[in-house]
Short mmCIF file of C-alpha atoms in Angstrom, two decimals:
data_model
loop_
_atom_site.label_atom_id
_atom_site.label_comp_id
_atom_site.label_asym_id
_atom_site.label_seq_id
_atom_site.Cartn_x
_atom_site.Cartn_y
_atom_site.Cartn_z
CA UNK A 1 135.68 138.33 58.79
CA UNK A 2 135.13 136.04 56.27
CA UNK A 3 138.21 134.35 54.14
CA UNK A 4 138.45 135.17 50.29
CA UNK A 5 138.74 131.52 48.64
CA UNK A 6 141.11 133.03 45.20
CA UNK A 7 142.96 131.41 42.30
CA UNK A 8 146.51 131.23 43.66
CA UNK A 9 149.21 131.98 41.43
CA UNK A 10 151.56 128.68 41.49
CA UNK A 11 154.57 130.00 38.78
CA UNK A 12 155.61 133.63 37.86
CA UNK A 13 154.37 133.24 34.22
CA UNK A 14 150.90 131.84 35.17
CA UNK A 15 147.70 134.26 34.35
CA UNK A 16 144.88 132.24 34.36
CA UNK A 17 143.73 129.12 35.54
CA UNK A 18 141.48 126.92 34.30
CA UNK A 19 138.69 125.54 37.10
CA UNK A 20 137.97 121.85 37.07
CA UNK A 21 135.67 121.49 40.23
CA UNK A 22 134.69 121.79 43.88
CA UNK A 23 136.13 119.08 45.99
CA UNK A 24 133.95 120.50 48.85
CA UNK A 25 129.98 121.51 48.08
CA UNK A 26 128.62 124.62 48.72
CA UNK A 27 127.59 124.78 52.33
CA UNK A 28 130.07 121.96 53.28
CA UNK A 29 132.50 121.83 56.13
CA UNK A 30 136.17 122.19 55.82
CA UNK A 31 139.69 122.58 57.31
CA UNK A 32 142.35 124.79 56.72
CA UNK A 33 144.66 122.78 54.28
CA UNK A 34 142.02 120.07 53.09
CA UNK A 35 141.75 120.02 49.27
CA UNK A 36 138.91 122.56 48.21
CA UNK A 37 138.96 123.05 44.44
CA UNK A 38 141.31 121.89 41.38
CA UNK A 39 142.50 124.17 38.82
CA UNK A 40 144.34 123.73 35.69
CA UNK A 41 147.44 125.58 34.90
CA UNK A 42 149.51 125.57 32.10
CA UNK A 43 151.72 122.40 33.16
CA UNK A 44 148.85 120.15 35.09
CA UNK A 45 145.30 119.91 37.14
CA UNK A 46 146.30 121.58 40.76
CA UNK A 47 144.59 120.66 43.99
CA UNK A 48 144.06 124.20 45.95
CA UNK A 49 143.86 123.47 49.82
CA UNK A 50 141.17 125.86 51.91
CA UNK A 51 142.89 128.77 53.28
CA UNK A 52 140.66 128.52 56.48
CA UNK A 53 138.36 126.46 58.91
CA UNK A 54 135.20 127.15 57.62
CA UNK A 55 131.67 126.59 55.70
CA UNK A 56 132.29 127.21 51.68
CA UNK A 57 129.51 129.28 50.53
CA UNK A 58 129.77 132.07 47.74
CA UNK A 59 131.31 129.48 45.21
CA UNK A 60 130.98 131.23 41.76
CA UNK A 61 133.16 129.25 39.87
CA UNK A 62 132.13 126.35 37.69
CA UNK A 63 133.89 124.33 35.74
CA UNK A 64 136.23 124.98 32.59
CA UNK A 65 135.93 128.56 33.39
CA UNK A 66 139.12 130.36 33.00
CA UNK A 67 139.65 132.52 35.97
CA UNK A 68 142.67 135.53 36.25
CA UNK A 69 144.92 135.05 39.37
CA UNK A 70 143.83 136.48 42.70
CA UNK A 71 140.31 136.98 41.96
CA UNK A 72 137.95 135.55 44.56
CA UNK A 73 135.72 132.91 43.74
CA UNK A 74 133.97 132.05 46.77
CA UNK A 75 134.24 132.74 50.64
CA UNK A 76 135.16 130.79 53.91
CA UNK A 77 132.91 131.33 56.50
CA UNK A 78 133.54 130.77 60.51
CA UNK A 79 130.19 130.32 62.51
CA UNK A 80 127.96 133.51 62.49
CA UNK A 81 129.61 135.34 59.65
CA UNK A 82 127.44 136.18 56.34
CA UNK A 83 128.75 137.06 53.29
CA UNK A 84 130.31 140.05 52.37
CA UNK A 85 128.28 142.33 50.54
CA UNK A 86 129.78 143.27 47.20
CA UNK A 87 130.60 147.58 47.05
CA UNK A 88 128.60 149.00 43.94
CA UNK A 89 130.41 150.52 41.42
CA UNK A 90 130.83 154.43 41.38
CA UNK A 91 129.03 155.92 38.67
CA UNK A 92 130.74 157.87 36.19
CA UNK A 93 129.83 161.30 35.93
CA UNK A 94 128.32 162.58 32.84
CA UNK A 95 130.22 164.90 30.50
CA UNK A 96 128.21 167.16 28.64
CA UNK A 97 129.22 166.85 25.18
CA UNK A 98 127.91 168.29 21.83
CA UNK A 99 126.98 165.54 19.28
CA UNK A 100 129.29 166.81 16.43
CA UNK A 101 131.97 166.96 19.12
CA UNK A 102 132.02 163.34 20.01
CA UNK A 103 131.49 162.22 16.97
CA UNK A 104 134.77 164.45 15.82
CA UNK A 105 136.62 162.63 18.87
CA UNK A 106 135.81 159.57 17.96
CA UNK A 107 137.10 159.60 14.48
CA UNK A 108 140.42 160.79 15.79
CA UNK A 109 140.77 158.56 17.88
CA UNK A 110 140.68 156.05 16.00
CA UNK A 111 142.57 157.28 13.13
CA UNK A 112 145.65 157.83 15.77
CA UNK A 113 145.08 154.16 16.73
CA UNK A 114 145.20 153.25 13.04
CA UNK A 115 148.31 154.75 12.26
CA UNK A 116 150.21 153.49 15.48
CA UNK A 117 151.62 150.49 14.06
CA UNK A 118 152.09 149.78 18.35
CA UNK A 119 149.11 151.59 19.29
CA UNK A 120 148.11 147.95 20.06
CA UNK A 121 151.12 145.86 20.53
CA UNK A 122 152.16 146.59 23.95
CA UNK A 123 149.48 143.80 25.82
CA UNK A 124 150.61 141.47 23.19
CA UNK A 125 152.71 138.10 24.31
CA UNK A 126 156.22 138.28 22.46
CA UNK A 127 159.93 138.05 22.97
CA UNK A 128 162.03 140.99 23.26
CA UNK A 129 163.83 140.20 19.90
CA UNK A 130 160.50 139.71 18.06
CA UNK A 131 159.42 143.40 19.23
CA UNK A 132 162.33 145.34 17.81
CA UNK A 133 161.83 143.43 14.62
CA UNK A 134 158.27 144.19 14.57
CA UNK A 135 159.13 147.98 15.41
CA UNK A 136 161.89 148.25 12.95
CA UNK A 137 159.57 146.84 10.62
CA UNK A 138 156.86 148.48 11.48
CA UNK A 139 154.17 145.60 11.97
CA UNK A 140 151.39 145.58 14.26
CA UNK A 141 152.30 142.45 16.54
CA UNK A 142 148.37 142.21 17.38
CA UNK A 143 148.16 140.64 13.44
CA UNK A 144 150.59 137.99 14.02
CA UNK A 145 149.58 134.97 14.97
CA UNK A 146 152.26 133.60 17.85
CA UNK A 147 152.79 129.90 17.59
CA UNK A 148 154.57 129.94 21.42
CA UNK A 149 153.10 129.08 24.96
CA UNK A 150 150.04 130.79 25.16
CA UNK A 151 150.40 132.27 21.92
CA UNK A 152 153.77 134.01 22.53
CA UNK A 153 155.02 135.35 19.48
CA UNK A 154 159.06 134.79 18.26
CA UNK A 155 161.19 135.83 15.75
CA UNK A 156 159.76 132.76 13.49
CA UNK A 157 156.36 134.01 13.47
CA UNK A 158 157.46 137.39 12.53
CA UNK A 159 159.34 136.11 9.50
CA UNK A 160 156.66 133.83 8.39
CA UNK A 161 154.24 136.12 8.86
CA UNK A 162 156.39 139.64 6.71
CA UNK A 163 155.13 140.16 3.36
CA UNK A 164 158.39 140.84 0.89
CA UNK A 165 158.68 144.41 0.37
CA UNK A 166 157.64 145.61 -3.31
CA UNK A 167 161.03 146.52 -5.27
CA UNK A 168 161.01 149.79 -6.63
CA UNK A 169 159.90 150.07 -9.96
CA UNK A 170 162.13 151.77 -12.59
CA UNK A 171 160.89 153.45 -16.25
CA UNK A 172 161.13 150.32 -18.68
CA UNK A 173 162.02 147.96 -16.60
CA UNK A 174 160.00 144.82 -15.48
CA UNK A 175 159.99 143.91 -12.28
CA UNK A 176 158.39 140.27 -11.27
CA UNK A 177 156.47 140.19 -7.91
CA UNK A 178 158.55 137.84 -5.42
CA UNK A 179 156.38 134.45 -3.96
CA UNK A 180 155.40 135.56 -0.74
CA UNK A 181 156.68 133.65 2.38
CA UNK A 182 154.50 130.67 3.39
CA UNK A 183 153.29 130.90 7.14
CA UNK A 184 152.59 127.74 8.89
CA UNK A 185 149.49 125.91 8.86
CA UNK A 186 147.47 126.80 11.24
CA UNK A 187 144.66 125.01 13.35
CA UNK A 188 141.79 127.06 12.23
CA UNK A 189 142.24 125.73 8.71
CA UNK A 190 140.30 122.22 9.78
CA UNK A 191 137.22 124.66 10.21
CA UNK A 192 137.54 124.53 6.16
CA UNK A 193 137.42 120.61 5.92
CA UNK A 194 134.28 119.01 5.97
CA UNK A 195 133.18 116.71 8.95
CA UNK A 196 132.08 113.21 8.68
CA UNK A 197 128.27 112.63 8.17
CA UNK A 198 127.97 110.86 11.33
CA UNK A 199 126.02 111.00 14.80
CA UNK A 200 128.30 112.53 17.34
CA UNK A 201 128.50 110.84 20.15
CA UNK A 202 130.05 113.46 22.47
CA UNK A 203 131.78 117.19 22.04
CA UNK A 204 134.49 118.19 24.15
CA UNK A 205 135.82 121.32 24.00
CA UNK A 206 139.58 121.62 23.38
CA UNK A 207 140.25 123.35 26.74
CA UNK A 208 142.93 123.39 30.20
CA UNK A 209 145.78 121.08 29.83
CA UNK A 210 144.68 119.60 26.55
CA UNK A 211 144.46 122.44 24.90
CA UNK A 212 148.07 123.56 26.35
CA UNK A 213 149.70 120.28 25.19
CA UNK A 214 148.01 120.82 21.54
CA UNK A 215 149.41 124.82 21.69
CA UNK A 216 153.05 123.90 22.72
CA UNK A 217 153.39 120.89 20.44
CA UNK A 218 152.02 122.14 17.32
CA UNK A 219 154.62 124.92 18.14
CA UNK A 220 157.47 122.52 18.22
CA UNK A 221 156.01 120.84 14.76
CA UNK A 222 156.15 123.72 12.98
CA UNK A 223 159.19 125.36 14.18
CA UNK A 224 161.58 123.01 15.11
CA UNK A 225 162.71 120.60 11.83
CA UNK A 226 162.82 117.32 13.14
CA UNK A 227 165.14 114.79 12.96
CA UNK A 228 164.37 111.60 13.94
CA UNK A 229 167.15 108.04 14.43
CA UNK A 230 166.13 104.64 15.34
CA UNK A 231 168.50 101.95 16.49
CA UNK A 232 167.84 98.47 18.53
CA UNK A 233 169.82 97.87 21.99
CA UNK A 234 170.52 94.30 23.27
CA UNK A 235 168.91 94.79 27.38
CA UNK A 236 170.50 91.76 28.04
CA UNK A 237 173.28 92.87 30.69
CA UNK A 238 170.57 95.77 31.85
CA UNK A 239 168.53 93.04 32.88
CA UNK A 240 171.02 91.18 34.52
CA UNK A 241 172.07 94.55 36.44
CA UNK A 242 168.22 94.89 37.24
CA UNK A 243 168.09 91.66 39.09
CA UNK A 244 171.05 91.85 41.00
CA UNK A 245 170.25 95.46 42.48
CA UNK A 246 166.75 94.87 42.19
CA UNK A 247 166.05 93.55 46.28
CA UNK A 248 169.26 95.92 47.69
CA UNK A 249 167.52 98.68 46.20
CA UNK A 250 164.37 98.06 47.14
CA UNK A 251 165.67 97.35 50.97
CA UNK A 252 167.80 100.70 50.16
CA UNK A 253 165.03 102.82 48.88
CA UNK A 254 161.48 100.89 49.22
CA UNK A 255 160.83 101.35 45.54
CA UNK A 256 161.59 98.75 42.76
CA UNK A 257 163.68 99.57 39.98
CA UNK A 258 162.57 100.11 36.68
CA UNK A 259 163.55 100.15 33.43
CA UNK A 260 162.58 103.86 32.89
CA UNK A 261 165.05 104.41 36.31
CA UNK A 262 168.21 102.50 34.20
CA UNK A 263 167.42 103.99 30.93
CA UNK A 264 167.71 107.78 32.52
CA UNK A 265 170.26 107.03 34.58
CA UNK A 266 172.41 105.70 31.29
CA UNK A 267 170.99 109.08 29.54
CA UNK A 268 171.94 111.55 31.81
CA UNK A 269 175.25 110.09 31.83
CA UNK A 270 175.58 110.18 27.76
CA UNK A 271 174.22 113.31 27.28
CA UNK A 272 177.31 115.28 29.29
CA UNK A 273 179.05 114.12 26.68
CA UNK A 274 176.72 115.32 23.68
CA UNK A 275 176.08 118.71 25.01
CA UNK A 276 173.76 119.61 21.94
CA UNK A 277 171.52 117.30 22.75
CA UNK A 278 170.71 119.32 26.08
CA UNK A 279 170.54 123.14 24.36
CA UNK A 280 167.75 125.28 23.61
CA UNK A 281 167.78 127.92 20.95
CA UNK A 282 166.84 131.62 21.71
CA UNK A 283 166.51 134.53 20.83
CA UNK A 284 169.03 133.12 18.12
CA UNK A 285 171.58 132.02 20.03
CA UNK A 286 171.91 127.75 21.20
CA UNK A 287 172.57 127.62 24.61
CA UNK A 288 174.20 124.68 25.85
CA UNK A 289 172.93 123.51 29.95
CA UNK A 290 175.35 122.32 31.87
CA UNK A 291 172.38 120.63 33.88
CA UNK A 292 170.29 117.84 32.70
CA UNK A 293 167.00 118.93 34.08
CA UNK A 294 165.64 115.22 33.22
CA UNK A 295 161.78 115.23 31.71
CA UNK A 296 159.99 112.14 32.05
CA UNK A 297 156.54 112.25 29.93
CA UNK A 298 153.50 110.82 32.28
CA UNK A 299 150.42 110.26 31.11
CA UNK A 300 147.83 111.22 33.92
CA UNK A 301 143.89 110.77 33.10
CA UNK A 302 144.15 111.25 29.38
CA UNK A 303 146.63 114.03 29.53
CA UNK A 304 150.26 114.51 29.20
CA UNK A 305 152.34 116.04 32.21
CA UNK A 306 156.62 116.05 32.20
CA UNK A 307 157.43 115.74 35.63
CA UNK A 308 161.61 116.97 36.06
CA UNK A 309 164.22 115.40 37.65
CA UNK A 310 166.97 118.15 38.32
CA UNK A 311 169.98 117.99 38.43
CA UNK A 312 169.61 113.98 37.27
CA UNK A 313 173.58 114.08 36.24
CA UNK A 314 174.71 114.41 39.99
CA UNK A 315 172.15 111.64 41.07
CA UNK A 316 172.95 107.67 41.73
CA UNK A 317 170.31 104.89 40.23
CA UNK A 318 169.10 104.45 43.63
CA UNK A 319 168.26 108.35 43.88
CA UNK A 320 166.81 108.59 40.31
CA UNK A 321 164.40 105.36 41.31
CA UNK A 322 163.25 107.19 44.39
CA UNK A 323 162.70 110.67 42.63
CA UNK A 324 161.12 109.34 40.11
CA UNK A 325 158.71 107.06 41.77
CA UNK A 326 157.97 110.25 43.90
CA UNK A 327 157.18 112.34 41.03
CA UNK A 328 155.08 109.94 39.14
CA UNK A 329 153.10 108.92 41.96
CA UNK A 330 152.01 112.42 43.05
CA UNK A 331 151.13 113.39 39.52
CA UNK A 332 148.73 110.42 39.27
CA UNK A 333 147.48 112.07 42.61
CA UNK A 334 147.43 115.55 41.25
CA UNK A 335 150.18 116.71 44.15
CA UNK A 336 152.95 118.29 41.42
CA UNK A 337 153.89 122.01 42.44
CA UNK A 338 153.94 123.86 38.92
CA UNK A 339 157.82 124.28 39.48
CA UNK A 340 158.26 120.92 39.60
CA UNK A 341 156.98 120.33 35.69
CA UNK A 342 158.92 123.25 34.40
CA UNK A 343 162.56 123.57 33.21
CA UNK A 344 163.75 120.23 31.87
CA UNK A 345 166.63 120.30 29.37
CA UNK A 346 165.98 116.89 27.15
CA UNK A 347 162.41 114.38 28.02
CA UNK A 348 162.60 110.43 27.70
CA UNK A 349 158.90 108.99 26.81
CA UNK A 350 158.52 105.66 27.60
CA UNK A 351 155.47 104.03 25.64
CA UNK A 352 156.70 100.16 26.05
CA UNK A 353 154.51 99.35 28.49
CA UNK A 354 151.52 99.82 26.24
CA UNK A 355 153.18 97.51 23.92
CA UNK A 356 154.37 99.98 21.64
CA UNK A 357 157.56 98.67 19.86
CA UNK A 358 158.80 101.60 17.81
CA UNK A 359 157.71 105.52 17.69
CA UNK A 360 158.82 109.10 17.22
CA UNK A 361 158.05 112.44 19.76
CA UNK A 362 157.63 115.78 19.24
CA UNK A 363 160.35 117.75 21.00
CA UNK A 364 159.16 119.63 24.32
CA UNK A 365 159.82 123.09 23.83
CA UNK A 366 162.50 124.78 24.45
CA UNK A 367 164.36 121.51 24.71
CA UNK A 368 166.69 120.13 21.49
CA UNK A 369 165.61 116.73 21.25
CA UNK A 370 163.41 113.65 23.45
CA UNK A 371 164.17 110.16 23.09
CA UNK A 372 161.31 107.60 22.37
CA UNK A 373 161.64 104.59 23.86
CA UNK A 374 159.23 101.30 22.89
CA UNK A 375 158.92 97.81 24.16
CA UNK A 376 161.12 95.50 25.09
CA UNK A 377 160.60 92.03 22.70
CA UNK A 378 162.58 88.77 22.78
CA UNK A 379 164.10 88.74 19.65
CA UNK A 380 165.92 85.93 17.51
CA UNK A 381 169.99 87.84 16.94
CA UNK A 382 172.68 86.55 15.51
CA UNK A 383 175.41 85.92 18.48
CA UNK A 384 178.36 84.30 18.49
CA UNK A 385 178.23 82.45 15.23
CA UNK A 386 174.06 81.43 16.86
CA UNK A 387 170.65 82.65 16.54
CA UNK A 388 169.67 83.24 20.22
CA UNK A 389 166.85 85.02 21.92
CA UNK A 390 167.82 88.36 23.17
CA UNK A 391 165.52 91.08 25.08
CA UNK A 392 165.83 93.76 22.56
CA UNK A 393 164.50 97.72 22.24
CA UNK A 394 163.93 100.13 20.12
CA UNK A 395 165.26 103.86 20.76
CA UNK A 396 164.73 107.19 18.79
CA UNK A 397 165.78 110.23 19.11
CA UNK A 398 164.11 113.05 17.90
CA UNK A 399 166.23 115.80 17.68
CA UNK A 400 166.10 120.00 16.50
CA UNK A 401 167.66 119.82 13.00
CA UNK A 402 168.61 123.40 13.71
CA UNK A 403 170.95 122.50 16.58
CA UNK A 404 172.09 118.91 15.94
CA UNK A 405 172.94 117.17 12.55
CA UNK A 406 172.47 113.65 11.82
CA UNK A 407 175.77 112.56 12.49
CA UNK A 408 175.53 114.66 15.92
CA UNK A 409 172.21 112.24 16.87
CA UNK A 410 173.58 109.19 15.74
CA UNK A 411 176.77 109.14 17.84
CA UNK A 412 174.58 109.82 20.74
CA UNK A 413 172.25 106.85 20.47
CA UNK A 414 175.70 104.70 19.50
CA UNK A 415 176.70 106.08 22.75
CA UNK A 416 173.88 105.31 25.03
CA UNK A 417 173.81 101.63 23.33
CA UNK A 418 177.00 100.84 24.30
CA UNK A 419 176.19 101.92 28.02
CA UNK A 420 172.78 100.42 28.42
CA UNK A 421 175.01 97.33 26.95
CA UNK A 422 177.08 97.37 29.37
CA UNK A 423 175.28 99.41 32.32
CA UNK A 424 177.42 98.19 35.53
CA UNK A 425 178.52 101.60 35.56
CA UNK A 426 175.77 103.11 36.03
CA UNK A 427 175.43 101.99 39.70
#
C-alpha cells in the first residue's frame, strides 16, 4: 500500500505550513529518514524526512504554497504499487425547493447572522480575556484586526479598535462628541503611498518566515512602549578570561569560546537578580520566570530564527559554549525541532561581527526586554590618570516600558558591566 507523504505537525499551535521545495524529484529514489521536502513553520524552514523506502511520485505541492497539517501531498511508492486512486465525492441530493421559499431562507439567514454579534467570532484567533470583552461589549471579533502571532487578537486590539460610546443626550444640553481612540498603524496603509518611478528589478512576495518575523515584530512595535539604554563596557578582563579558558575549553568541549558564550553566561547570571527583565505580560497580569529560557537571535539565509537555551541559569560557560554552538550550527543546517525556537524568556542579538558598533531591537514577544549588543573597538579611555587603548562595547537594552522603568533597566546594564568587568566568576 502506498505511504501518504503529509505536512507533519512539529508544535501544538502550528496550522499550516508553508512549502519551500522537493529535496527529492518526482520519480526519484529514497530512504526512510532521508530529507524529502522543507517546510516553513512559524519559527523556521523544516527539513521533513521520507516516512518510507520508496519512489516519490504524486508530489502536488509546489513551492510557497501554504498547506493545513496532515493533508497529503504526495505518495511513497514500493516497487509495483500505483497510485491510489482518489474516492469521488458523494453528490448531494437535490432538495426540491420553491423559488420564493429559498429566497425567504436566504434572507433569514442572513439577517440572524447579522444580528449575532458572534455569529462569526468563534473561528476567530483571540485570547480568552479579549473574548469576554468583545462579548460584554458586544463586538464582532471578525472586524478587529489582531496585531498577535498569526493575527491573534488581545485585549490591546480590542481597546484600540472600541469606538467611545455616544453620551446620552439631555433637553438643552450640549454634549461634544469625544476623539475617538487611535488604532495602530497598520501595514496596509503603504498600499496608499506612492512607489518610486523605477524599473523593478525583482518582486518577492512577503511570505513563510519573513512574513512571520514582520507579523510578530510589528506586534511588539506597536504594543509594547519601548525603552531603550546604552552604556559602554571595558572587555578588557573578558578577554583575558577568554584566553586563559580558551584551549581547556576547547580540549573540554571541542568548541571555541566566544564572546556571545561569555556575554550570556554574564546575562543569565544578572538577570536572576532583575527578575523584570525576564517577565511577560498577559492577560494583564506580569509574570515573573523563574527560568531564563536564553534566546539567541541567528540570522540563517536572510531570515531571523531565536534558537533557546533553557534553563541557561543552571548551565556552566563550558555548557552554554557547547549548546550554543549546537544550536547555531543546526539552524544554519535547517536541523532545529520547532520546540527548540519557542519559549525563551529575554533574547541577546549580537550584530558586532558585522561591524555594527551601536543599535536598538525590537523585543521578541512575549518577552520584556532583548539586549543589543555591537562591536567590540579599541578605544582611547582615560585610566589611571592615562589615555590607554581599551577593547570597549556597546550594550542596549531594550526593554517593555509597561513592565520595567528606566531606573529598573539601568541598574541592570550597571549590573552586567560590572560582571563582564570582572567575569572570573562566571567560570
Amino acid at each position: 500500500m502506498a505511504t501518504e507523504v503529509i505536512v507533519p505537525k512539529v508544535d501544538m499551535v502550528m496550522e499550516t505550513g508553508t512549502f519551500v521545495e522537493w529535496l527529492v524529484k518526482e520519480g526519484g529514489q529514497v530512504n526512510k529518514g532521508d530529507p524529502l521536502f522543507v517546510i516553513i513553520t512559524e519559527k523556521a524552514a523544516i527539513e521533513v524526512e521520507s516516512p518510507a523506502d520508496g519512489i516519490l511520485a504524486g508530489a502536488t505541492a509546489k513551492s510557497d504554497d501554504v498547506i493545513p497539517v496532515t493533508e497529503v501531498i504526495g505518495y511513497i511508492l514500493a516497487p509495483g504499487e500505483v497510485l491510489p486512486t482518489k474516492a469521488s465525492p458523494k453528490p448531494v441530493a437535490a432538495i426540491s425547493t420553491p423559488p420564493t421559499a429559498k429566497v425567504e431562507k436566504t434572507m433569514e439567514l442572513a439577517t440572524v447572522v447579522a444580528e449575532s454579534p458572534s455569529s462569526k467570532s468563534d473561528n476567530v484567533r483571540a485570547t480568552p480575556v479579549a473574548r469576554r470583552m468583545a462579548e460584554k461589549m458586544g463586538v464582532n471579533l471578525s472586524q478587529i484586526p489582531g496585531r498577535g502571532p498569526r493575527g491573534r487578537i488581545h485585549k490591546a486590539d480590542i481597546l484600540a479598535f472600541q469606538k467611545p460610546l455616544s453620551p446620552v443626550a439631555h433637553p438643552g444640553v450640549s454634549v461634544a462628541e469625544p476623539a475617538p481612540i487611535a488604532s495602530a498603524p497598520s501595514a496596509s496603509l503603504s498600499g496608499s503611498i506612492p512607489l518610486p518611478d523605477a524599473r523593478q528589478k525583482k518582486v518577492i512576495p512577503l511570505a513563510g518566515t519573513r512574513k512571520i518575523i514582520s507579523e510578530r515584530l510589528t506586534y511588539s512595535a506597536f504594543t509594547a512602549p519601548h525603552i531603550n539604554l546604552s552604556l559602554r563596557v571595558d572587555m578588557t578582563e573578558a578577554v583575558r578570561l577568554r584566553e586563559q579558558v580558551l584551549e581547556p575549553l576547547k580540549a573540554q568541549t571541542g568548541q571555541k569560546v566566544s564572546f556571545t558564550a561569555i556575554i550570556a553566561r554574564a546575562v543569565v547570571t544578572v538577570l536572576q537578580r532583575h527578575p523584570y527583565l525576564n517577565a511577560s505580560l498577559a492577560d494583564g497580569n506580569i509574570i515573573l520566570w523563574d527560568d531564563v529560557h536564553l534566546g539567541i537571535a541567528t540570522s540563517v539565509e536572510e531570515n531571523l530564527i531565536v534558537p533557546v537555551i533553557r534553563e541557561a541559569q543552571s548551565r556552566t560557560l563550558g555548557q552554554i559554549v557547547t549548546t550554543l554552538t549546537d544550536l547555531t550550527d543546526r539552524a544554519r543546517n535547517r536541523r532545529l525541532t520547532s520546540a527548540e525556537m519557542m519559549g525563551s524568556t529575554f533574547t541577546i542579538s549580537n550584530l558586532g561581527m558585522y561591524g555594527i558598533e551601536s543599535f536598538t531591537a525590537i523585543i521578541n514577544p512575549p518577552e520584556s526586554a532583548i539586549l543589543a549588543v555591537g562591536r567590540m573597538v579599541d578605544t582611547p579611555v582615560a585610566h589611571e590618570g592615562q589615555i590607554v587603548l581599551r577593547p570597549m562595547i556597546e550594550l542596549t537594552a531594550c526593554a517593555d516600558h509597561r513592565i520595567s522603568d528606566g531606573a529598573t533597566v539601568a541598574r541592570f546594564l550597571a549590573d552586567l558591566k560590572a560582571v563582564l568587568e570582572n567575569p572570573y566568576l562566571l567560570i
